[in-house]
Short mmCIF file of C-alpha atoms and ligand atoms in Angstrom, two decimals:
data_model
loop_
_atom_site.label_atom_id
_atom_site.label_comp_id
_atom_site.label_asym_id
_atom_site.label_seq_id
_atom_site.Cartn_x
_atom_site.Cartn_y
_atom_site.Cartn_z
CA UNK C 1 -26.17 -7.64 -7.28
CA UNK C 2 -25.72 -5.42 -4.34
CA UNK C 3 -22.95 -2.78 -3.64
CA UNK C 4 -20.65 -2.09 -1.43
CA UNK C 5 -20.44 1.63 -0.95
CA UNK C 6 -16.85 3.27 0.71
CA UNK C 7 -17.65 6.47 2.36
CA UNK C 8 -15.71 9.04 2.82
CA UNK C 9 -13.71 8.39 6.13
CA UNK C 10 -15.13 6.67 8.89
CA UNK C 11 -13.56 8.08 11.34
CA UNK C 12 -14.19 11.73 10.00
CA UNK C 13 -18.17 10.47 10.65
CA UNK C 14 -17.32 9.91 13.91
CA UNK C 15 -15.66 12.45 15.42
CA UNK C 16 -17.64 15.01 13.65
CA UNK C 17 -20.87 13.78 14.84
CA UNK C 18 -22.39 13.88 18.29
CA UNK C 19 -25.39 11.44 17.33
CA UNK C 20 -24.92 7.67 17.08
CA UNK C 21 -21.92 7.02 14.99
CA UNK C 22 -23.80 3.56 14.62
CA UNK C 23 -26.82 5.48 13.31
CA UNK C 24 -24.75 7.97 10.81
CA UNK C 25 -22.22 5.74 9.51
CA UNK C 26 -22.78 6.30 5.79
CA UNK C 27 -20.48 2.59 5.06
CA UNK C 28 -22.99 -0.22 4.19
CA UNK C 29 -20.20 -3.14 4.37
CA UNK C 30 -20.57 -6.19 6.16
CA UNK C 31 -17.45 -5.64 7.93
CA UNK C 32 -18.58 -2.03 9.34
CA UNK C 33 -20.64 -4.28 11.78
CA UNK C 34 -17.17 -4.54 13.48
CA UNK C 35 -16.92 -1.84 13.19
CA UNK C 36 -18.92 -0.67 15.49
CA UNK C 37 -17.67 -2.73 18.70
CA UNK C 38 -16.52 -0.66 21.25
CA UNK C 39 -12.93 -1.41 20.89
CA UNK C 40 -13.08 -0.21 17.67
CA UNK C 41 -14.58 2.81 18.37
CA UNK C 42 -12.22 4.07 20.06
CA UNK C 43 -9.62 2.96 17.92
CA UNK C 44 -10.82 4.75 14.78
CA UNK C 45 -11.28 7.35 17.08
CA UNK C 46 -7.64 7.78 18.01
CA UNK C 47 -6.52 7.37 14.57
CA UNK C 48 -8.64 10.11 13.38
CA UNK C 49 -6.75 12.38 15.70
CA UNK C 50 -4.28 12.21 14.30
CA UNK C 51 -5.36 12.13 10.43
CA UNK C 52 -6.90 15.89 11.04
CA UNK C 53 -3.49 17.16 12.71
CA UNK C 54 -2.89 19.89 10.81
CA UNK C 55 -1.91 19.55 7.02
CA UNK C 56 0.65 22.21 6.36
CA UNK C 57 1.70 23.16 2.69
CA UNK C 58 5.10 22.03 4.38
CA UNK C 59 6.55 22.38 8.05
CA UNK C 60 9.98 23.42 8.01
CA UNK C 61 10.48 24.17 11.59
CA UNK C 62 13.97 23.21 12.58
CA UNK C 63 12.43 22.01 16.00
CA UNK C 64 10.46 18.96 14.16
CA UNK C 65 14.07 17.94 12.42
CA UNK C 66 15.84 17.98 15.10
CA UNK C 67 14.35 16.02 17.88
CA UNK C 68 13.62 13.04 14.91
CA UNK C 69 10.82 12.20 16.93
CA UNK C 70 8.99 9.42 14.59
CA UNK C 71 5.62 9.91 14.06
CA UNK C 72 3.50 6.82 14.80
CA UNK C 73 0.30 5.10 13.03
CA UNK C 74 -1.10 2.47 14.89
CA UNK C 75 -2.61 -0.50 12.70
CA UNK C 76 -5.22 -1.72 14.90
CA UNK C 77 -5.54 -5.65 15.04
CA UNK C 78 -5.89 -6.42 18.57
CA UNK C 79 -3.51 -8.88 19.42
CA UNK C 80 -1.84 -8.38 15.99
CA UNK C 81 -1.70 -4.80 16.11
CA UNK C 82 1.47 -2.92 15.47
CA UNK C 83 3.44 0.60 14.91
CA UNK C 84 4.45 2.21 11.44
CA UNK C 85 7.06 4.53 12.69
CA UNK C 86 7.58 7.42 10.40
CA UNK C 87 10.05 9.97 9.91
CA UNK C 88 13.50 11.42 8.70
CA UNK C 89 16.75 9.62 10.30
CA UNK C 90 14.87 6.71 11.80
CA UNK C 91 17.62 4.19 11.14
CA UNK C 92 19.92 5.70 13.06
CA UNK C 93 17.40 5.46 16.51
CA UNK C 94 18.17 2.10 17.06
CA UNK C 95 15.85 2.01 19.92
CA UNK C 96 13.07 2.03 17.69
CA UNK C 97 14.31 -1.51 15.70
CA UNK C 98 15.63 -3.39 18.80
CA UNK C 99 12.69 -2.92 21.16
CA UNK C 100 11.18 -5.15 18.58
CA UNK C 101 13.58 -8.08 18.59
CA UNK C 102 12.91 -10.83 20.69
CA UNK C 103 15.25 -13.24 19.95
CA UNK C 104 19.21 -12.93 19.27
CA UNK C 105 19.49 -13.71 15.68
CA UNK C 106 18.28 -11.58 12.84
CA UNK C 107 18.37 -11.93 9.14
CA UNK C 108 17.79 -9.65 6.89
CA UNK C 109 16.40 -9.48 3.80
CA UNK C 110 17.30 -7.44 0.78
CA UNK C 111 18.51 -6.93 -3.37
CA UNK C 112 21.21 -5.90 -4.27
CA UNK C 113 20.54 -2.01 -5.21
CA UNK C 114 19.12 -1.32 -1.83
CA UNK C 115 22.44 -3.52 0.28
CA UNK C 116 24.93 -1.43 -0.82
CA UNK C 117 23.05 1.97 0.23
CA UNK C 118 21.32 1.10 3.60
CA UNK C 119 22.46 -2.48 5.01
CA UNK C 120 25.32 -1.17 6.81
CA UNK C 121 23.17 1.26 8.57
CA UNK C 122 20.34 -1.59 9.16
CA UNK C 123 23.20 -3.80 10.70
CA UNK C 124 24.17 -0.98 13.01
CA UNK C 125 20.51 -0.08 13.65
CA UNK C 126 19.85 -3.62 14.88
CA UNK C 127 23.27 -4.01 16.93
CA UNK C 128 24.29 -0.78 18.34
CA UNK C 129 24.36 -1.11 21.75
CA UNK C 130 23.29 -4.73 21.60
CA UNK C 131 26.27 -6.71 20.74
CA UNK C 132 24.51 -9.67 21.71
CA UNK C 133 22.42 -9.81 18.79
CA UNK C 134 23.63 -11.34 15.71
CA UNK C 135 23.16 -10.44 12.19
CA UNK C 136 22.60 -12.78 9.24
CA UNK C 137 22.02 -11.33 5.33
CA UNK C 138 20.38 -12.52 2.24
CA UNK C 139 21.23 -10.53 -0.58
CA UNK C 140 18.63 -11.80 -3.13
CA UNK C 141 18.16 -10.05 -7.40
CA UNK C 142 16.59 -7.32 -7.95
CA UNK C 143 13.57 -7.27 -9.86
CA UNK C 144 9.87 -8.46 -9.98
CA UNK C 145 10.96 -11.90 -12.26
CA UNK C 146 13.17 -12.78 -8.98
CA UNK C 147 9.97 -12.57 -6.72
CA UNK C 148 9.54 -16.33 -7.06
CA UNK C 149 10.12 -19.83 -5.21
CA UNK C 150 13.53 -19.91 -6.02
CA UNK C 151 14.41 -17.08 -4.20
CA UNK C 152 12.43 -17.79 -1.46
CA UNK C 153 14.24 -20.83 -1.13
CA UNK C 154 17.50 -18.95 -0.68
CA UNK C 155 16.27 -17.12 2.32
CA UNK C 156 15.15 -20.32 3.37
CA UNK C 157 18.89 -22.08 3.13
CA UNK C 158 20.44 -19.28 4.98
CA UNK C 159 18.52 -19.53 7.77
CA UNK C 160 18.41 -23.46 7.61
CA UNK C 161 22.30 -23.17 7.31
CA UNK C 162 22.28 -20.51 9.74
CA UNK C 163 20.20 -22.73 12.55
CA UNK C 164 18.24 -19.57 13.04
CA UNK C 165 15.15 -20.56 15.56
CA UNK C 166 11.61 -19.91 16.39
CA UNK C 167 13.24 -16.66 18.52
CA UNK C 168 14.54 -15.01 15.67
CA UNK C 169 13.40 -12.08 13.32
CA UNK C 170 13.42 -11.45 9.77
CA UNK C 171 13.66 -8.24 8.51
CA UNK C 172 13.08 -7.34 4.99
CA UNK C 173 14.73 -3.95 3.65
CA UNK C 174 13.83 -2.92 0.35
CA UNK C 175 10.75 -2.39 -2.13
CA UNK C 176 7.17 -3.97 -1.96
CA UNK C 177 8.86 -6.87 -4.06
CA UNK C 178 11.31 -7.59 -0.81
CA UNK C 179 8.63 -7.07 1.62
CA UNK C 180 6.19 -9.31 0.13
CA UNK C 181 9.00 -12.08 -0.30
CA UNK C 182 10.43 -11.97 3.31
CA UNK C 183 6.98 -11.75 4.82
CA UNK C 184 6.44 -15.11 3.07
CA UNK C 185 9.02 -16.52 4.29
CA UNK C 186 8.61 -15.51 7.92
CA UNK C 187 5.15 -16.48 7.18
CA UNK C 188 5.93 -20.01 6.80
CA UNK C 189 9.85 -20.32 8.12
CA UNK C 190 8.92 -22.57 11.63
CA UNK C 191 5.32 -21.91 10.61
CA UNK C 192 5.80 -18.22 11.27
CA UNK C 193 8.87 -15.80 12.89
CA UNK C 194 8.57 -12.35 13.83
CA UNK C 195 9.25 -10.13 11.06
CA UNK C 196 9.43 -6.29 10.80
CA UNK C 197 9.58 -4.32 7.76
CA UNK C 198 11.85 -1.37 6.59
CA UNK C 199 10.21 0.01 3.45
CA UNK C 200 12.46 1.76 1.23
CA UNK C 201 10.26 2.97 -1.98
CA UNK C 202 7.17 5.10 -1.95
CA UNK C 203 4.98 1.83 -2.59
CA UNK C 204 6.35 0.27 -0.09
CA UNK C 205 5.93 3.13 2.22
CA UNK C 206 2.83 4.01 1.34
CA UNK C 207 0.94 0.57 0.84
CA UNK C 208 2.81 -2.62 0.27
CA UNK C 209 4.51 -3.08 3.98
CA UNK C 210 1.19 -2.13 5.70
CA UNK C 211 -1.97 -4.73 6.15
CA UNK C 212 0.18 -7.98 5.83
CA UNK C 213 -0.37 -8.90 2.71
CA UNK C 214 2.79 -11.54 1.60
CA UNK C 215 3.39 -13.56 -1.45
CA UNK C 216 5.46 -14.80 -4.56
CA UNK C 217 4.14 -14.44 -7.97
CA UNK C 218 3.68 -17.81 -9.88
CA UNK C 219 4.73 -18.48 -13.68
CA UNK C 220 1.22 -18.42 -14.35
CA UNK C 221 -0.38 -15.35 -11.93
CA UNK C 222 1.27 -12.56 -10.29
CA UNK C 223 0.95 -12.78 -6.18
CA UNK C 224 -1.14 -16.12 -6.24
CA UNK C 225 1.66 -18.15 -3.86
CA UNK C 226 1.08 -16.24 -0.31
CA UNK C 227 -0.46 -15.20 3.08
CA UNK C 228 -1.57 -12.50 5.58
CA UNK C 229 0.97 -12.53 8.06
CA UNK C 230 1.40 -8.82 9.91
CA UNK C 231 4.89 -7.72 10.96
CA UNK C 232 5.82 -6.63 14.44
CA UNK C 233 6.45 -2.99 13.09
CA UNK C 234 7.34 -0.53 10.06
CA UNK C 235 9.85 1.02 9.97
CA UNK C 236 9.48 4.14 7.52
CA UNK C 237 12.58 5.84 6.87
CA UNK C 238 12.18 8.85 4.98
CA UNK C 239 15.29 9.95 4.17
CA UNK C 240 16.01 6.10 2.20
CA UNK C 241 13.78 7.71 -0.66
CA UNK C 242 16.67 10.75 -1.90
CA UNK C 243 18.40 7.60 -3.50
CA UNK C 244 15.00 6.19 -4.87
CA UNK C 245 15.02 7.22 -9.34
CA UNK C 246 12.13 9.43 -10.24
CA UNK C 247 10.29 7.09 -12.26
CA UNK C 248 9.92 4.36 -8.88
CA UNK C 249 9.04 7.84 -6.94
CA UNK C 250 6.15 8.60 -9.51
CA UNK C 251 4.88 5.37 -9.07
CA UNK C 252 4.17 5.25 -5.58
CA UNK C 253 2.11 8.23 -5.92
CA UNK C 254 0.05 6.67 -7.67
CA UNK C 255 -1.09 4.89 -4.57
CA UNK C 256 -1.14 8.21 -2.57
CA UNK C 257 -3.41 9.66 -4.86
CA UNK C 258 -5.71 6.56 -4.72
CA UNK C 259 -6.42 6.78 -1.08
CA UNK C 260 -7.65 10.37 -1.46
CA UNK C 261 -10.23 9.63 -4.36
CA UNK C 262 -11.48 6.32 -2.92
CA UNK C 263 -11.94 7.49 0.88
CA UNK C 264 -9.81 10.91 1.99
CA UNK C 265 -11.41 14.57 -0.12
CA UNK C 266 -9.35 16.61 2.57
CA UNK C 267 -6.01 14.29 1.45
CA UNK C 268 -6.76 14.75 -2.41
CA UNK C 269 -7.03 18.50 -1.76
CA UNK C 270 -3.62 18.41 -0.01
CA UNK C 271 -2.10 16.90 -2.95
CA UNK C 272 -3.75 18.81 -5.20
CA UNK C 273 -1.99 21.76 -3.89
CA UNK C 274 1.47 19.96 -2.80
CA UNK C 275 2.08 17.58 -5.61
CA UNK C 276 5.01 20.14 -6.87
CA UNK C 277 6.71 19.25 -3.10
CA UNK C 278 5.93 15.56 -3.24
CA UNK C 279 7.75 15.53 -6.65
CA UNK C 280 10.84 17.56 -5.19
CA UNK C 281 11.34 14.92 -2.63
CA UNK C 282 10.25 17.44 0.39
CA UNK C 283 10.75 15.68 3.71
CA UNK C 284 7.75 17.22 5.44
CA UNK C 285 5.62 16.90 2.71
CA UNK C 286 6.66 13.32 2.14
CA UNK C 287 6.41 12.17 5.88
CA UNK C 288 2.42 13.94 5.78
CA UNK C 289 1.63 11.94 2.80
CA UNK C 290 3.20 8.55 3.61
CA UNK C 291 1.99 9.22 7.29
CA UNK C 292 -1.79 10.03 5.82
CA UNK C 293 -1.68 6.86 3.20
CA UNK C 294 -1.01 4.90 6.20
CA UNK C 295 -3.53 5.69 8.58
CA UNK C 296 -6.11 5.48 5.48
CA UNK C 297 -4.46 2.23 4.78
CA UNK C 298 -4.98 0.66 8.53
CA UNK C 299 -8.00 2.04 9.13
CA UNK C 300 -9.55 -0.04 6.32
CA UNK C 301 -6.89 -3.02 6.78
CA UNK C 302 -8.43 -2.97 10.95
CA UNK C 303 -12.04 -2.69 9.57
CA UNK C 304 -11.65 -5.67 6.37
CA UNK C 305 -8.12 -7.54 7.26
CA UNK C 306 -8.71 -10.24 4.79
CA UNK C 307 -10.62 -8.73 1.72
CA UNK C 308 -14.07 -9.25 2.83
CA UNK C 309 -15.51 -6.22 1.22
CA UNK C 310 -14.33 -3.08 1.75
CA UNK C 311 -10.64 -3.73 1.79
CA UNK C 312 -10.73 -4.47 -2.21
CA UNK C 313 -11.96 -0.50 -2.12
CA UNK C 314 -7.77 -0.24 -1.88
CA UNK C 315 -7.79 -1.85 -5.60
CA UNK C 316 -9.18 2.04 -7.76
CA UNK C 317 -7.60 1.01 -11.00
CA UNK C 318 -5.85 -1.72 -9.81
CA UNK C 319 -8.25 -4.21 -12.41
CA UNK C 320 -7.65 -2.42 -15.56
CA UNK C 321 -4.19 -2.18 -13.80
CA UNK C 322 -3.10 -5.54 -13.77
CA UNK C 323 -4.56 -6.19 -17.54
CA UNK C 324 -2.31 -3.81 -18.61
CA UNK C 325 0.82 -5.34 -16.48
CA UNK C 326 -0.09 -8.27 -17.87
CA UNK C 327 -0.85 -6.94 -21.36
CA UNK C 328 2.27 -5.28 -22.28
CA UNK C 329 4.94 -7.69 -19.96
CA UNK C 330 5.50 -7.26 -16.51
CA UNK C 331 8.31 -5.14 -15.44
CA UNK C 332 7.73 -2.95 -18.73
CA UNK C 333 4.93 -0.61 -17.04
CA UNK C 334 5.80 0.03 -13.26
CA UNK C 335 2.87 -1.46 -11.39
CA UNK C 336 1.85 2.86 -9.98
CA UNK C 337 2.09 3.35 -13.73
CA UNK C 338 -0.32 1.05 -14.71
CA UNK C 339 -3.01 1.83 -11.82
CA UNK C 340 -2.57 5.37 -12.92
CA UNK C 341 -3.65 4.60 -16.40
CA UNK C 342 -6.34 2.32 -15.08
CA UNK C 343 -7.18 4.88 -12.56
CA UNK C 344 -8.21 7.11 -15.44
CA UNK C 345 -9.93 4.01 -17.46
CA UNK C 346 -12.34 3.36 -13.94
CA UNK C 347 -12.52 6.98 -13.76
CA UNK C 348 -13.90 7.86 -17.58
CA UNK C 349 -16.42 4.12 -16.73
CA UNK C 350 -17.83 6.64 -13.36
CA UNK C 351 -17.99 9.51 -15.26
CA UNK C 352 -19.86 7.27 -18.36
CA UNK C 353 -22.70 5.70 -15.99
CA UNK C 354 -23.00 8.95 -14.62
CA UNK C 355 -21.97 8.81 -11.10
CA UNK C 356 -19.11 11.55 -11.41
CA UNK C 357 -19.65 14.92 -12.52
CA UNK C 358 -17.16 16.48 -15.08
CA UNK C 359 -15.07 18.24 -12.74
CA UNK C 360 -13.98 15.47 -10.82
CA UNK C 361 -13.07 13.43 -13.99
CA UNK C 362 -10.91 16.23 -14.72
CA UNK C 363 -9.09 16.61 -11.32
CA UNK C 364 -8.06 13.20 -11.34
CA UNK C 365 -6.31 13.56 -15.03
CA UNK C 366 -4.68 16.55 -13.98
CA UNK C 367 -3.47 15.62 -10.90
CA UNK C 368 -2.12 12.05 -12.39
CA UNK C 369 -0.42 14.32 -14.90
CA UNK C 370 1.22 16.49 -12.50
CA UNK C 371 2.75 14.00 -11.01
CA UNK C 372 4.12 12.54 -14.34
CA UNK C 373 2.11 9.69 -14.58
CA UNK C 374 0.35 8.32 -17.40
CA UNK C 375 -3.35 9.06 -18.17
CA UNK C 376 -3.94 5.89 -20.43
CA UNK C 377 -2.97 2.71 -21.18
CA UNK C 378 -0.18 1.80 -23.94
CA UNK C 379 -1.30 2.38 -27.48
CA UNK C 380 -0.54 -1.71 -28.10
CA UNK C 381 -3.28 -2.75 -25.69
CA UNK C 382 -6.81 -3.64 -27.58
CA UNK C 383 -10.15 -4.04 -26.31
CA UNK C 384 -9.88 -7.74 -26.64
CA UNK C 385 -6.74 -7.93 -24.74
CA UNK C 386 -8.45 -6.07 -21.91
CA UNK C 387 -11.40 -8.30 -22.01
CA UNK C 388 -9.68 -11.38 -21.66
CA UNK C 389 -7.43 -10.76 -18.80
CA UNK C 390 -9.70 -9.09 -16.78
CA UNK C 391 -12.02 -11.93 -17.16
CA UNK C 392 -9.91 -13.81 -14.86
CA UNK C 393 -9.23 -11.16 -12.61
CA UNK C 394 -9.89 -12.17 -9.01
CA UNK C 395 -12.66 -9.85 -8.36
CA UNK C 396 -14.95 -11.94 -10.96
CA UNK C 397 -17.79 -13.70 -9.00
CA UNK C 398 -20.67 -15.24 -10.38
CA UNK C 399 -19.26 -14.49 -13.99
CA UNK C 400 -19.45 -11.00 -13.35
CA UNK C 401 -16.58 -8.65 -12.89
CA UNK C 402 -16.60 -6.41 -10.07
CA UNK C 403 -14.47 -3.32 -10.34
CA UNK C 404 -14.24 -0.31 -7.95
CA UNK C 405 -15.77 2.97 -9.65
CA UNK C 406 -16.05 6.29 -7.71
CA UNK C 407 -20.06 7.55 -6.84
CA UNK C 408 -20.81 10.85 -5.60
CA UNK C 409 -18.71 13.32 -4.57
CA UNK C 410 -14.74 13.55 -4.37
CA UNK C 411 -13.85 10.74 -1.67
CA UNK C 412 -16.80 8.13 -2.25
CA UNK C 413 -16.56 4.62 -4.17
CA UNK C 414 -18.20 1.48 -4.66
CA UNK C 415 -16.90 -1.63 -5.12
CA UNK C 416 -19.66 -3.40 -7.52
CA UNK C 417 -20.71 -5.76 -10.28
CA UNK C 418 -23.73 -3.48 -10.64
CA UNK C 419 -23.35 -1.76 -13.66
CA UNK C 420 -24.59 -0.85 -17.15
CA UNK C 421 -21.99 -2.86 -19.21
CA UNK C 422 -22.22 -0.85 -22.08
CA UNK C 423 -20.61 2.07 -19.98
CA UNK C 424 -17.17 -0.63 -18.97
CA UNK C 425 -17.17 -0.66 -23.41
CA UNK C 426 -17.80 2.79 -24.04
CA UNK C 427 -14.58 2.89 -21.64
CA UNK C 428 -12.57 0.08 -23.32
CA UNK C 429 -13.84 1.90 -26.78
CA UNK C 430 -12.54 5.57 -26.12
CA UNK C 431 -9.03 3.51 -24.76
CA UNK C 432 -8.21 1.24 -27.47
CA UNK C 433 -7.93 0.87 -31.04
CA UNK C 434 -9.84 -2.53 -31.34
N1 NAD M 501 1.61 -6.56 -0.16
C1 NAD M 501 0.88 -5.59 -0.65
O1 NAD M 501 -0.14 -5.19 -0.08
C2 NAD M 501 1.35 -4.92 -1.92
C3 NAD M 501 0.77 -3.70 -2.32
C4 NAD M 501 1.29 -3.06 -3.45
C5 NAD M 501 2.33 -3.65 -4.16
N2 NAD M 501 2.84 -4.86 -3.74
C6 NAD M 501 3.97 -5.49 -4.46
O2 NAD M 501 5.07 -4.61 -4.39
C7 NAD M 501 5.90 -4.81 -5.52
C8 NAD M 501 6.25 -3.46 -6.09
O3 NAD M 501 6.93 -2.73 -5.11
P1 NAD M 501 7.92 -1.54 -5.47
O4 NAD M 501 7.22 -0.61 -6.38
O5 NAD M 501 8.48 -1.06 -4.21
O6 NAD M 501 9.02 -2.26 -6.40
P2 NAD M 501 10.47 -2.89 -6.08
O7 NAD M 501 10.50 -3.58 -4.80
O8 NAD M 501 10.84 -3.67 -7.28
O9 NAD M 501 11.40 -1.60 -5.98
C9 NAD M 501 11.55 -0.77 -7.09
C10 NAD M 501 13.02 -0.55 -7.45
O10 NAD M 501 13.58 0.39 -6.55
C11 NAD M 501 14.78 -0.12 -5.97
N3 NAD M 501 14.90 0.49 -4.68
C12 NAD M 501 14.21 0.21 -3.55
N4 NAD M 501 14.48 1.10 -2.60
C13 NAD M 501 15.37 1.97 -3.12
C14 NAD M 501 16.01 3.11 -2.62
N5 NAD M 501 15.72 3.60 -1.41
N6 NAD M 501 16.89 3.75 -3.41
C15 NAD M 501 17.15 3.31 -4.67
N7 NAD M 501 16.54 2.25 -5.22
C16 NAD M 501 15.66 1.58 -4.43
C17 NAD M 501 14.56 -1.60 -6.00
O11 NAD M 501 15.77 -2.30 -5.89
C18 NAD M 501 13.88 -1.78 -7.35
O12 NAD M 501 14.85 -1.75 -8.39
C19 NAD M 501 5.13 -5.70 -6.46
O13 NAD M 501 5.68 -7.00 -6.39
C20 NAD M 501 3.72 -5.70 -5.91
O14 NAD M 501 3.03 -6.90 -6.15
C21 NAD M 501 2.38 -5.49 -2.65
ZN1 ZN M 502 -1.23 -1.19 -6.01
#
C-alpha cells in the first residue's frame, strides 16, 4: 500500500529554493498537484512570509501592545477564503467583527461558563457603533455530552422563533465543542448562513475553529453528524485565555506541539525553548504559537480541504487518541490529553520500525512532559481494548488501519497502512498490561 509522505513545510521548500518548486517539492500527495497552480503558489508563498517573521523568545515591546494591531493568517480557499485575526484586546476593535456582518441580525452562540465572562463584550463588539444591528443569544450546557441534536435544535428554535433570515450571522463564542455545534447549524440553518467564529480555548484557537470542520457527536460515534462549512473569519482573542483553567490550557498544547513534529522543526524548536512561557500564559508567546499553529493549519487545510490525503497528517496521535477517549469515557481524559498519550504511543511505533532515531523519541516525551501532559495512556486501558476501537477508526481502508507515524528527521511524517504490524504490538505491548 503506498504512502503518503508530509514534508517538512511546503512553503519553507519554496521560498528557500530558486529551482522549480514543482521539481523540489519533497510532498508526494495527490493533492500537492494543486498545489502547484499558480494561484497557489503564490499563496503559500505569502503565508510563508509570514511563518519565518522572526520567532522571539518573547516580544515585550510596549509599541506591539499598544497599537493592538491583530495579526492576520489568511486561510486560502479562493472564493471561501478568510482571515484569523489574532491578538490581545481584539474584542474590543469592533471594526474587526462588524466588517464581517452582512445582514442586521446576529445570534450568538455560547455555554454557560464562557456567557458570563465574554458575551457582554461580544454584544458590544458586534453593536458599538452599529445600533442597527440586533443581537440574539443561545446560551446552550457546557460540556462534550451536550454537543448533540438536542442542542442543536435549540439554536435552531431561537432563530426559528427569532425569524432570523438568510442575511443573518451566527457567531459561536466558546470552545471547539461550541464552534463545531454553531458551525453546524449555520451549516444547515436556510441551507447555510454566514458564520464567524470567536475561539476562546487553546484548541479552539489553535485547531478546532480553523479548516471548517463542523459536527455533533452521535450516541454511537463522536463527530459522525456534520459538514465542512468555513466561517467568514476568526476571531482570536488572546487575552479570553487568562480565564481558561490550566488543565483546558495543557490540552491545547497538545495540538501546538503536533504541528511542529508532523510538518514545522523550526516551530518544535521554539517550543522547545518557550514551553515555560506558553505555560505562564505569556501574551507574546501565546499570540506566536496560536499565530504559527494557524498558518501550519491553513496551509494544509488550502492544500487537502476535505481529507484527501495529507490533511489526516493533522491526526499525530489522534488514532490511539480517540481509543483511549473512548476507552476510559469521554469527558474523563481531555481530548489534548489523550493525543498526548497517543502522541507518545505513534511515537515509540516510529521509533520501533525504525524510522526515528532515539533522540527524537526522547524530545517528544520531554517536551509533552514539560508541558504537563501525559506520556501514556491510563493504566485501565488493555491491548484488546485498543485493538478493538481502533479497528473502527475512520482511517481503516481495505481492513487495514492507517495511522500517521513520523519518518526521518524532526518535522517529517507519513500517513500509511504500510507497516510491519508487529512494531503497532510491540507498541500496544510496552503500553498495556494485556
Ligand atoms: N472542528 C475541528 O477541526 C476540531 C478539531 C479539534 C477538536 N474539535 C472538537 O473540539 C472539542 C474540544 O474543544 P475544547 O477543548 O475547546 O473543549 P470545550 O469547548 O469543551 O471547552 C473546554 C472548557 O473550557 C471552557 N471555556 C472555554 N473558553 C473558556 C475561557 N476563555 N475561560 C474559561 N473557560 C472556558 C468551556 O466552557 C469548557 O468547559 C471537541 O468536541 C472536539 O471534537 C474539533
Ligand atoms: Zn485534535
Amino acid at each position: 500500500m503506498a504512502s503518503s509522505v508530509c514534508s517538512p513545510r511546503h512553503s519553507l521548500f519554496l521560498s528557500s529554493s530558486t529551482k522549480s518548486p514543482l521539481r523540489d517539492c519533497p510532498v508526494r500527495f495527490p493533492a500537492c498537484n494543486a498545489f502547484h497552480s499558480r494561484r497557489r503558489l503564490v499563496s503559500a508563498t505569502r503565508l510563508k512570509v509570514s511563518a519565518s517573521s522572526p520567532a522571539p523568545a518573547v516580544d515585550h515591546s510596549p509599541s506591539r501592545a499598544a497599537s493592538r494591531a491583530p495579526t492576520v493568517v489568511e486561510v486560502d480557499l479562493g472564493n471561501r477564503s478568510y482571515p484569523i485575526y489574532i491578538g490581545s484586546g481584539l474584542l474590543d476593535q469592533p471594526e474587526l467583527l462588524q466588517r464581517h456582518i452582512h445582514g442586521k441580525r446576529v445570534i450568538v452562540v455560547t455555554n454557560t461558563t464562557v456567557a458570563p465572562l465574554y458575551l457582554d463584550k461580544t454584544v458590544s463588539a458586534l453593536t458599538d457603533g452599529n445600533p442597527n444591528v440586533s443581537v440574539e443569544s443561545v446560551i446552550l450546557p457546557d460540556g462534550e455530552q451536550f454537543k448533540n441534536m438536542e442542542n442543536l435544535m435549540r439554536i435552531f428554535d431561537k432563530s426559528i422563533e427569532s425569524r432570523l433570515d438568510r442575511r443573518c450571522t451566527f457567531v459561536a463564542l466558546g470552545g471547539g465543542v461550541i464552534g463545531d455545534m454553531c458551525g453546524y447549524a449555520a451549516a444547515s440553518y436556510l441551507r447555510g448562513v454566514n458564520f464567524i467564529q470567536i475561539p476562546t480555548t487553546v484548541m479552539a484557537q489553535v485547531d478546532s475553529s480553523v479548516g471548517g470542520k463542523t459536527g455533533i457527536n452521535h450516541p454511537l460515534g463522536k463527530n459522525m453528524i456534520g459538514a465542512f462549512y468555513q466561517p467568514q473569519c476568526v476571531l482570536v482573542d488572546t487575552d479570553t485565555l487568562n480565564t481558561l483553567p490550566d488543565r483546558e490550557l495543557a490540552s491545547g498544547l497538545a495540538e501546538v506541539i503536533k504541528y511542529g513534529l508532523i510538518r514545522d522543526a523550526e516551530f518544535f524548536e521554539w517550543q522547545e525553548k518557550n514551553m515555560p512561557s506558553l505555560l505562564a500564559r505569556d501574551p507574546s508567546a501565546f499570540a506566536y504559537a496560536i499565530k504559527r499553529s494557524c498558518e501550519n493549519k491553513a496551509e494544509v487545510v488550502s492544500l487537502d480541504e476535505k481529507e484527501s490525503g495529507l490533511r489526516a497528517t493533522l491526526n499525530l496521535g489522534h488514532t490511539f487518541g480517540h481509543a483511549i477517549e473512548t476507552g476510559v469515557g469521554y469527558g474523563q481524559w481531555l481530548h489534548g490529553e489523550a493525543v498526548a498519550a497517543g502522541t507518545v504511543m505513534a511515537v515509540d511505533m516510529s521509533h520501533h520500525l525504525g524510522w526515528i532515531d532515539d533522540l527524537l523519541a526522547q524530545r517528544v516525551g520531554n517536551i509533552l512532559k514539560e508541558a504537563k501532559l501525559p506520556n501514556a495512556p491510563p493504566k485501565t486501558m488493555t491491548v484488546k481494548m485498543f485493538k478493538s476501537i481502533m479497528a473502527v477508526d475512520k482511517k481503516v481502508a481495505d481492513g487495514r488501519l492507517r495511522l500517521i507515524l513520523l519518518k526521518g528527521p524532526l518535522g517529517n511524517c507519513v500517513f500509511t497502512g504500510d507497516y510491519d504490524k508487529k512494531a503497532l504490538d510491540e507498541t500496544l505491548n510496552a503500553f498495556c498490561k494485556s
